[in-house]
PDB file of C-alpha atoms in Angstrom:
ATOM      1  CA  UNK A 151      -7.143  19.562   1.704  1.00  0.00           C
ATOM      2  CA  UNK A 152      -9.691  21.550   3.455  1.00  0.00           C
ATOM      3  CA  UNK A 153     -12.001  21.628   0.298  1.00  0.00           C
ATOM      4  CA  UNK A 154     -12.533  17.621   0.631  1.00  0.00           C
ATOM      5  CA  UNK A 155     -11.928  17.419   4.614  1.00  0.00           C
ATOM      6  CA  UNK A 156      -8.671  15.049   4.099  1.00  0.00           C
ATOM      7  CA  UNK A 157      -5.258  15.522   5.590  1.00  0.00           C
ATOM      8  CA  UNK A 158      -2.418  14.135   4.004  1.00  0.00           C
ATOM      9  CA  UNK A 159       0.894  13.248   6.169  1.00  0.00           C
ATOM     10  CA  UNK A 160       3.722  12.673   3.707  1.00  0.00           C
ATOM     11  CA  UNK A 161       6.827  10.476   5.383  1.00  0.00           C
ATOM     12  CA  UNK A 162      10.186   9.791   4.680  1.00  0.00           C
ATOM     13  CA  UNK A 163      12.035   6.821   4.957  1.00  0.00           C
ATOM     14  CA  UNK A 164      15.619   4.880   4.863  1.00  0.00           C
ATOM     15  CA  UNK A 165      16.546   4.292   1.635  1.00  0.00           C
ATOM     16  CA  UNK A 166      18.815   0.828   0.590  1.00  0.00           C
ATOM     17  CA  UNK A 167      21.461   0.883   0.918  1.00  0.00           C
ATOM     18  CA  UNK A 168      21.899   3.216   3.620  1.00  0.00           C
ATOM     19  CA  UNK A 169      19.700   1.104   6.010  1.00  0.00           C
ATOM     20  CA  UNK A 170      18.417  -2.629   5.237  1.00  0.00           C
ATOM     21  CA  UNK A 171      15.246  -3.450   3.674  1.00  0.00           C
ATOM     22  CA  UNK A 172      13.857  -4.456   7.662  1.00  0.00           C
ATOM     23  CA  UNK A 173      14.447  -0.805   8.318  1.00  0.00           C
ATOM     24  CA  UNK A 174      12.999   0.893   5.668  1.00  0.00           C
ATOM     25  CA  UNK A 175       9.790  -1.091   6.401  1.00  0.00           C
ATOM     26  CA  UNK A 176       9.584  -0.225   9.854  1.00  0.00           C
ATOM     27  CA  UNK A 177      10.354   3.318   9.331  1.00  0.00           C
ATOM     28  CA  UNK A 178       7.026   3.181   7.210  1.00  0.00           C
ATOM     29  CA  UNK A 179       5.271   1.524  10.030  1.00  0.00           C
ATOM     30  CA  UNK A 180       6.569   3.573  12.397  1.00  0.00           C
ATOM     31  CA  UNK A 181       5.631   6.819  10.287  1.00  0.00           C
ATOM     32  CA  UNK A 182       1.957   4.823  10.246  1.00  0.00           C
ATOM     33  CA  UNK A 183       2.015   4.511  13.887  1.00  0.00           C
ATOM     34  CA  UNK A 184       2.868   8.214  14.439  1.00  0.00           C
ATOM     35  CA  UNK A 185       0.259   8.996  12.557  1.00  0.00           C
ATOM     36  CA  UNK A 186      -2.425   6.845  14.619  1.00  0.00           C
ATOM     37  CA  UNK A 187      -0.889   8.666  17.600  1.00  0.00           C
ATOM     38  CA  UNK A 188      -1.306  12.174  16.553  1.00  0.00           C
ATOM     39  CA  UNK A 189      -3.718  12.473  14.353  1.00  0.00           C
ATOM     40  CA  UNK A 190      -7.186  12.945  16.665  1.00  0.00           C
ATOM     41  CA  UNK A 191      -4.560  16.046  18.292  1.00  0.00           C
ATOM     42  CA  UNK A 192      -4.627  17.422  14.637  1.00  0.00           C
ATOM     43  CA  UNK A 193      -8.705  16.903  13.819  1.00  0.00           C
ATOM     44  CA  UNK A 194      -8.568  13.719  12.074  1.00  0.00           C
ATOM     45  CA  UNK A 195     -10.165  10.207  12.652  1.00  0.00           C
ATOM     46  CA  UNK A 196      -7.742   7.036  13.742  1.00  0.00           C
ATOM     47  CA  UNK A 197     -10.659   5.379  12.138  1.00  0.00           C
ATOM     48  CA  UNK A 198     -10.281   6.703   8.529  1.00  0.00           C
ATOM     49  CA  UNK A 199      -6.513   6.345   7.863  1.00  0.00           C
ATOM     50  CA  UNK A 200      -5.618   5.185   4.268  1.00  0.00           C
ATOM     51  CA  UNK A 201      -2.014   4.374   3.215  1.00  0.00           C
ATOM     52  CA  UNK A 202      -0.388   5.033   0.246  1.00  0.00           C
ATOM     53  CA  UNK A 203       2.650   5.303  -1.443  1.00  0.00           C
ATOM     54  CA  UNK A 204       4.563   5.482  -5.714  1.00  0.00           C
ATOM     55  CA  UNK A 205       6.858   2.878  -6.416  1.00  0.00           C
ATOM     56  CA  UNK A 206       8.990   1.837  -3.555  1.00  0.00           C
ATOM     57  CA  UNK A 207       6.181   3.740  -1.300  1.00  0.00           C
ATOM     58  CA  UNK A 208       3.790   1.256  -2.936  1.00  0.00           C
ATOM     59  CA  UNK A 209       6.047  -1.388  -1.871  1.00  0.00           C
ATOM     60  CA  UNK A 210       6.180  -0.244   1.793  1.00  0.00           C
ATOM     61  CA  UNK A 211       2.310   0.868   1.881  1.00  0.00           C
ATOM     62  CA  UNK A 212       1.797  -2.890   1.240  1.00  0.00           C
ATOM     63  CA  UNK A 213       3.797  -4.634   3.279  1.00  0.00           C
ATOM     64  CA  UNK A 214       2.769  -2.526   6.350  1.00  0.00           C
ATOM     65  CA  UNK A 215      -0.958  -3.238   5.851  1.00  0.00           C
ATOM     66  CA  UNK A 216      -0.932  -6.649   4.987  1.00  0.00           C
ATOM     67  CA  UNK A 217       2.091  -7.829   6.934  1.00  0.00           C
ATOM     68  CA  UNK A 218       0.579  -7.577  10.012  1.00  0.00           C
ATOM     69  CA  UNK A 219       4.142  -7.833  12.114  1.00  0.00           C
ATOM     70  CA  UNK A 220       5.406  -4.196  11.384  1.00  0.00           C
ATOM     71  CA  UNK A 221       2.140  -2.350  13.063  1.00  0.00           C
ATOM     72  CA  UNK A 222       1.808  -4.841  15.611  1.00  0.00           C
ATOM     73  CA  UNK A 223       5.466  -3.621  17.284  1.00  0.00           C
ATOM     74  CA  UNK A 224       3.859  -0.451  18.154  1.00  0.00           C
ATOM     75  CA  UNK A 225       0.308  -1.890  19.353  1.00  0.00           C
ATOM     76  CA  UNK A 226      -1.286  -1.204  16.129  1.00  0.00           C
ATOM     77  CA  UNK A 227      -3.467  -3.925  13.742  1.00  0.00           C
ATOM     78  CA  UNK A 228      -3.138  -3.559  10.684  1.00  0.00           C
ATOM     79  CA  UNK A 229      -6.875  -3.853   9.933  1.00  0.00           C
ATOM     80  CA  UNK A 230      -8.058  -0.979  11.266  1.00  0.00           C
ATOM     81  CA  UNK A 231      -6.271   0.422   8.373  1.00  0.00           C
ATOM     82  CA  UNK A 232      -9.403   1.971   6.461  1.00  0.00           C
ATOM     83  CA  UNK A 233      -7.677   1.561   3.218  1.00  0.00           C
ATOM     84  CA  UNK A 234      -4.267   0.628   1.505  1.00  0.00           C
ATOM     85  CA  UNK A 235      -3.430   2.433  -1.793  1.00  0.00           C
ATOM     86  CA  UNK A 236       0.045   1.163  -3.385  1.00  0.00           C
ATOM     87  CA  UNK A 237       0.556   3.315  -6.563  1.00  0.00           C
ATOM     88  CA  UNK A 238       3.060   0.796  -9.286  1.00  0.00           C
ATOM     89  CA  UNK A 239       3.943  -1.641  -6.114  1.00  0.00           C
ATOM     90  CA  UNK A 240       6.260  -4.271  -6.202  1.00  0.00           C
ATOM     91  CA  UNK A 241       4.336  -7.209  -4.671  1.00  0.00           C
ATOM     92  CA  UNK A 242       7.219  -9.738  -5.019  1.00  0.00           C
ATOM     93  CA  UNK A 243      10.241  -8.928  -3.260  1.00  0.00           C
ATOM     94  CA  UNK A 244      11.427  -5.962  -4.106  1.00  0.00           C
ATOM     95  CA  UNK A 245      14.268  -5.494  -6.352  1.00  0.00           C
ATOM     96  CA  UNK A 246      16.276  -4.011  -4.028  1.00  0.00           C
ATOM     97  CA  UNK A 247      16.014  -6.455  -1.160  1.00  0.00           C
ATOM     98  CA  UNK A 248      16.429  -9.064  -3.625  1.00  0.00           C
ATOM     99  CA  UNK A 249      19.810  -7.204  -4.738  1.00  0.00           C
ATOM    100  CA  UNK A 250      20.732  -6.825  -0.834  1.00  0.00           C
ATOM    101  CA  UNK A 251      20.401 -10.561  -0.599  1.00  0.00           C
ATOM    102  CA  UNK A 252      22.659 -10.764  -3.434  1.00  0.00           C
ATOM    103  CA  UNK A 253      19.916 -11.921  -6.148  1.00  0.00           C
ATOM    104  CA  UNK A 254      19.835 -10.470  -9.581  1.00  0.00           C
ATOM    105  CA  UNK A 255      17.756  -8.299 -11.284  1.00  0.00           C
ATOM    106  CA  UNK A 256      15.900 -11.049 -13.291  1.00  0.00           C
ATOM    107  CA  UNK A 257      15.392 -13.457 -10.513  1.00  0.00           C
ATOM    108  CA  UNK A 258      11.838 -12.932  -9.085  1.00  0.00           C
ATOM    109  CA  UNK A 259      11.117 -13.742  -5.174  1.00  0.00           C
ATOM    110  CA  UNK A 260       8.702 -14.154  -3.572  1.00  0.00           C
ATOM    111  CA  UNK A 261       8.980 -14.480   0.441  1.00  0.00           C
ATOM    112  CA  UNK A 262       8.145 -12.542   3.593  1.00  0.00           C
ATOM    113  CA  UNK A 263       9.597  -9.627   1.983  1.00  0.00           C
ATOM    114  CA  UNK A 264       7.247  -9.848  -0.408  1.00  0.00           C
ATOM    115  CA  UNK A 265       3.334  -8.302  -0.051  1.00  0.00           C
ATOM    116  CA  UNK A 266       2.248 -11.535  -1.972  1.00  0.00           C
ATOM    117  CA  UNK A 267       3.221 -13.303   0.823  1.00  0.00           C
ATOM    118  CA  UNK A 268       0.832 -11.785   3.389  1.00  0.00           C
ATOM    119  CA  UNK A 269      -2.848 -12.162   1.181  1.00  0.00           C
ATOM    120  CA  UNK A 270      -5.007 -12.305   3.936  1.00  0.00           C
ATOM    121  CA  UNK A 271      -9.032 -12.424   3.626  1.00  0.00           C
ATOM    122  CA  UNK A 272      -9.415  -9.643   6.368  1.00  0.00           C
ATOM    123  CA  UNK A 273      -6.693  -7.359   5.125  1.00  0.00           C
ATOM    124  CA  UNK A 274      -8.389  -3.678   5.128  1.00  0.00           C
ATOM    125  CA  UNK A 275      -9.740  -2.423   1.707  1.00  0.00           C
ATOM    126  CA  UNK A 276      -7.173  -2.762  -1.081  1.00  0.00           C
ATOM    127  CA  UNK A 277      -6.965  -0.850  -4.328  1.00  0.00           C
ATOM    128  CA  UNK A 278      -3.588  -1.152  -6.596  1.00  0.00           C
ATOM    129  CA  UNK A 279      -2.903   1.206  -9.484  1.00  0.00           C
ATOM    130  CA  UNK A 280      -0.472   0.908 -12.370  1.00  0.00           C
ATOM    131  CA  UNK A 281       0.495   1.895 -15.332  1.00  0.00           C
ATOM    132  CA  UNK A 282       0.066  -0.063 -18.616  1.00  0.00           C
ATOM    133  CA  UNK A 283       1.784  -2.987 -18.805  1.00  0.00           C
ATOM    134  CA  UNK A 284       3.766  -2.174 -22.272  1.00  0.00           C
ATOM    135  CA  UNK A 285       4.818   1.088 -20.405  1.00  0.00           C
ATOM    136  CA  UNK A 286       5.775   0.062 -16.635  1.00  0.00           C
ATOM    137  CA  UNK A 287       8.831  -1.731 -15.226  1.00  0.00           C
ATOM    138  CA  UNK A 288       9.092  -5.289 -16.775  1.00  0.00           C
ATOM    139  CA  UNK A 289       6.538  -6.939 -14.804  1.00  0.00           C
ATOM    140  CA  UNK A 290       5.043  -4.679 -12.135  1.00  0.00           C
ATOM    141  CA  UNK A 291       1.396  -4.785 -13.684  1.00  0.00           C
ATOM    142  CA  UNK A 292       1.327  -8.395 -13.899  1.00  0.00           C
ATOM    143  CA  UNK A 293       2.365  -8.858 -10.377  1.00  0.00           C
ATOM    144  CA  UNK A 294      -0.185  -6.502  -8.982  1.00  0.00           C
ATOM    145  CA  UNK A 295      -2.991  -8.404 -11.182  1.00  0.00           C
ATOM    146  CA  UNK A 296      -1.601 -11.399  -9.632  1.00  0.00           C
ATOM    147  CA  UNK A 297      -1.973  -9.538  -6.333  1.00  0.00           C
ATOM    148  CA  UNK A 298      -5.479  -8.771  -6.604  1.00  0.00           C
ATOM    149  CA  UNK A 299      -6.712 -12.331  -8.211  1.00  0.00           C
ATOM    150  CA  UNK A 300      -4.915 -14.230  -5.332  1.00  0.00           C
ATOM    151  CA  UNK A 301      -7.062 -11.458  -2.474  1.00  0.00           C
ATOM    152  CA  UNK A 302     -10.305 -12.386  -4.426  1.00  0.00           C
ATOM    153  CA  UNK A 303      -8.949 -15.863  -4.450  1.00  0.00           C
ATOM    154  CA  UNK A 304      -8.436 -16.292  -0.304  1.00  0.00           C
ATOM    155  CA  UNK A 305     -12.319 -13.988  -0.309  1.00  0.00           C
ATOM    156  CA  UNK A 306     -10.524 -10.978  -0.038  1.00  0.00           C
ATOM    157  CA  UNK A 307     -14.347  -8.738  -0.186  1.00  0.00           C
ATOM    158  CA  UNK A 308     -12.708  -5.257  -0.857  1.00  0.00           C
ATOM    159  CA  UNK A 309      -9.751  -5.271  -3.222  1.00  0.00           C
ATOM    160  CA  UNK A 310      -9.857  -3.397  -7.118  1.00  0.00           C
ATOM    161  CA  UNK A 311      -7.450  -3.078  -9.856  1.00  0.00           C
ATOM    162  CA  UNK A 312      -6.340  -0.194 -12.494  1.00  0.00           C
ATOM    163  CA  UNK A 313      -4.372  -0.088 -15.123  1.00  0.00           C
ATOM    164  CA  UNK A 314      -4.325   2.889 -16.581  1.00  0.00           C
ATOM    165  CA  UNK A 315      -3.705   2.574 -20.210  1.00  0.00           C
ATOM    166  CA  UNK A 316      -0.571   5.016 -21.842  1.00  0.00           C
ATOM    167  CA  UNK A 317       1.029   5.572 -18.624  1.00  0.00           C
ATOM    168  CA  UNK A 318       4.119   4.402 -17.670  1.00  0.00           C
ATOM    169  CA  UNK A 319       5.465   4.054 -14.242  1.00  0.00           C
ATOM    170  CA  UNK A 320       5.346   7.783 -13.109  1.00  0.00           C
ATOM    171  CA  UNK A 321       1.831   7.284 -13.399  1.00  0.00           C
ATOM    172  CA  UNK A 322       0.225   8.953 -10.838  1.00  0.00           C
ATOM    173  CA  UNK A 323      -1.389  12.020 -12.068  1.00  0.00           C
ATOM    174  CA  UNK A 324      -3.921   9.740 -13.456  1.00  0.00           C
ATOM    175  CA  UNK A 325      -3.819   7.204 -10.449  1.00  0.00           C
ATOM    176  CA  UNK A 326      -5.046  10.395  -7.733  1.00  0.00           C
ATOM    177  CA  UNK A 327      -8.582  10.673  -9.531  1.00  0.00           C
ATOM    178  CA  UNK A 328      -8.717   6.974  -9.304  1.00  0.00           C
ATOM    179  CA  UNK A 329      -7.417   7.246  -5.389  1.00  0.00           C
ATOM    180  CA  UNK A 330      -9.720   9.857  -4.723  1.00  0.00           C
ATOM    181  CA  UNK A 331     -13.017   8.316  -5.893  1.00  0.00           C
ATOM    182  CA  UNK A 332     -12.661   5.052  -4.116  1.00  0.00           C
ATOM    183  CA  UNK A 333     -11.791   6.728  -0.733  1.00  0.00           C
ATOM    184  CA  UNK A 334     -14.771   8.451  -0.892  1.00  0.00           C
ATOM    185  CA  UNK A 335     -16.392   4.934  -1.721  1.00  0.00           C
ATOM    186  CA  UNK A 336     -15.002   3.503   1.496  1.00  0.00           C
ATOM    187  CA  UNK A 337     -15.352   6.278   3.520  1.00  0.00           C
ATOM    188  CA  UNK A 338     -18.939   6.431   2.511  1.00  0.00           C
ATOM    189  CA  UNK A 339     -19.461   2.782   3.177  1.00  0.00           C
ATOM    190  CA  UNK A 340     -18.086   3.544   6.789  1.00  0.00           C
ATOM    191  CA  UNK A 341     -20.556   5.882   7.202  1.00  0.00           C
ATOM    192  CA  UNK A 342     -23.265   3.698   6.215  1.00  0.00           C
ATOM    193  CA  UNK A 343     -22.157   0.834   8.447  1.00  0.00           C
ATOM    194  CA  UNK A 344     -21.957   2.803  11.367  1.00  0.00           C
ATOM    195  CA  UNK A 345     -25.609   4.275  10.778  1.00  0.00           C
ATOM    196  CA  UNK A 346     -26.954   0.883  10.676  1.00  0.00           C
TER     197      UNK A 346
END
C-alpha cells in the first residue's frame, strides 16, 4: 500500500493432507525466507518484516517466529522478525496435526508442534487477535490468552492481546485496524531506538 509505505507478500502453502504438518511449516518459513531475500530488490527493509497469517496462517505465522528451527534452515533468526501477527491461531497443536497423528478432535496437545511450546523471552514483538470467545472455535481465545500470560510470564516485554467482542472466527475485518495501529507502534519504536 503505497498510501502507508507497506508491502504486503501474500504466500501459499501445503495444505494437510496433501503434505505433512513438517511441510506446511517449512513452506511458511521458506515463503519468510524468500521474503528476507528479495525484499531490499523490491524497496523494502529486511529490518521491518512482520508476519501474519488467519486461522491456520495464524498457526504457521507462530510457529515460524517463535520456533526458532524453521528460519534457522535457511540462515535466518527468527528475532529479527520485527513483529508476529497470528489472526485466531491455534497455539496448541493444531487440530490437524493432532488428527495426522491420529488424535481426536477433543484431545488438546500441546508439543513441539505447538507455538506454546516455543514461549521464549526474546521472541520478536507479539500481538494475537481473536474473536470473542462465545463466537470462535471451542477454545481458540482461551489458548491465545494462555499464550500471551505465559510470554509475560517468561518476561516476554512486547506481546498484546484482542478479543474483539461479536466476532466470530472470520474475524479479521476488525483484527486489520487493530494490526495496523500496532505496526505503526513498533515501527515507530524502531525508529526511535535507532535515533538514540
Amino acid at each position: 500500500n503505497s498510501k502507508h509505505n507497506i508491502a504486503t507478500v501474500a504466500v501459499s502453502y501445503g495444505l494437510i493432507p496433501n503434505v505433512t504438518y513438517q511441510q506446511s511449516i517449512e513452506d511458511a518459513a521458506s515463503s519468510v525466507a524468500w521474503v528476507y531475500k528479495h525484499i531490499a530488490e523490491l524497496g523494502g527493509d529486511p529490518n521491518k518484516i512482520f508476519i501474519s497469517g488467519h486461522s491456520a496462517g495464524g498457526y504457521l505465522a507462530a510457529m515460524v517466529g517463535l520456533d526458532k528451527k524453521w528460519l534457522a534452515k535457511h540462515d535466518i533468526d527468527a528475532n529479527t522478525l520485527a513483529g508476529i501477527i497470528p489472526f485466531s491461531g491455534q497455539m496448541t497443536t493444531h487440530f490437524k496435526v493432532r488428527k495426522e497423528r491420529g488424535f481426536t478432535d477433543n484431545h488438546p496437545v500441546l508439543d513441539e508442534f505447538g507455538p506454546l511450546w516455543h514461549i521464549r523471552k526474546d521472541a520478536s514483538p507479539f500481538l494475537l487477535i481473536t474473536g470473542d470467545r462465545e463466537m470462535e472455535y471451542p477454545g481458540r481465545t482461551e489458548e491465545n490468552l494462555f499464550m500471551a500470560k505465559m510470554m509475560k510470564v517468561v518476561g516476554h516485554p512486547n506481546t498484546t492481546m484482542y478479543e474483539l467482542q461479536g466476532y466470530g472466527h472470520g474475524m479479521t475485518g476488525g483484527g486489520y485496524p487493530i494490526l495496523e495501529r500496532w505496526v505503526n507502534k513498533q515501527l515507530k519504536a524502531m525508529t526511535t531506538s535507532d535515533s538514540q
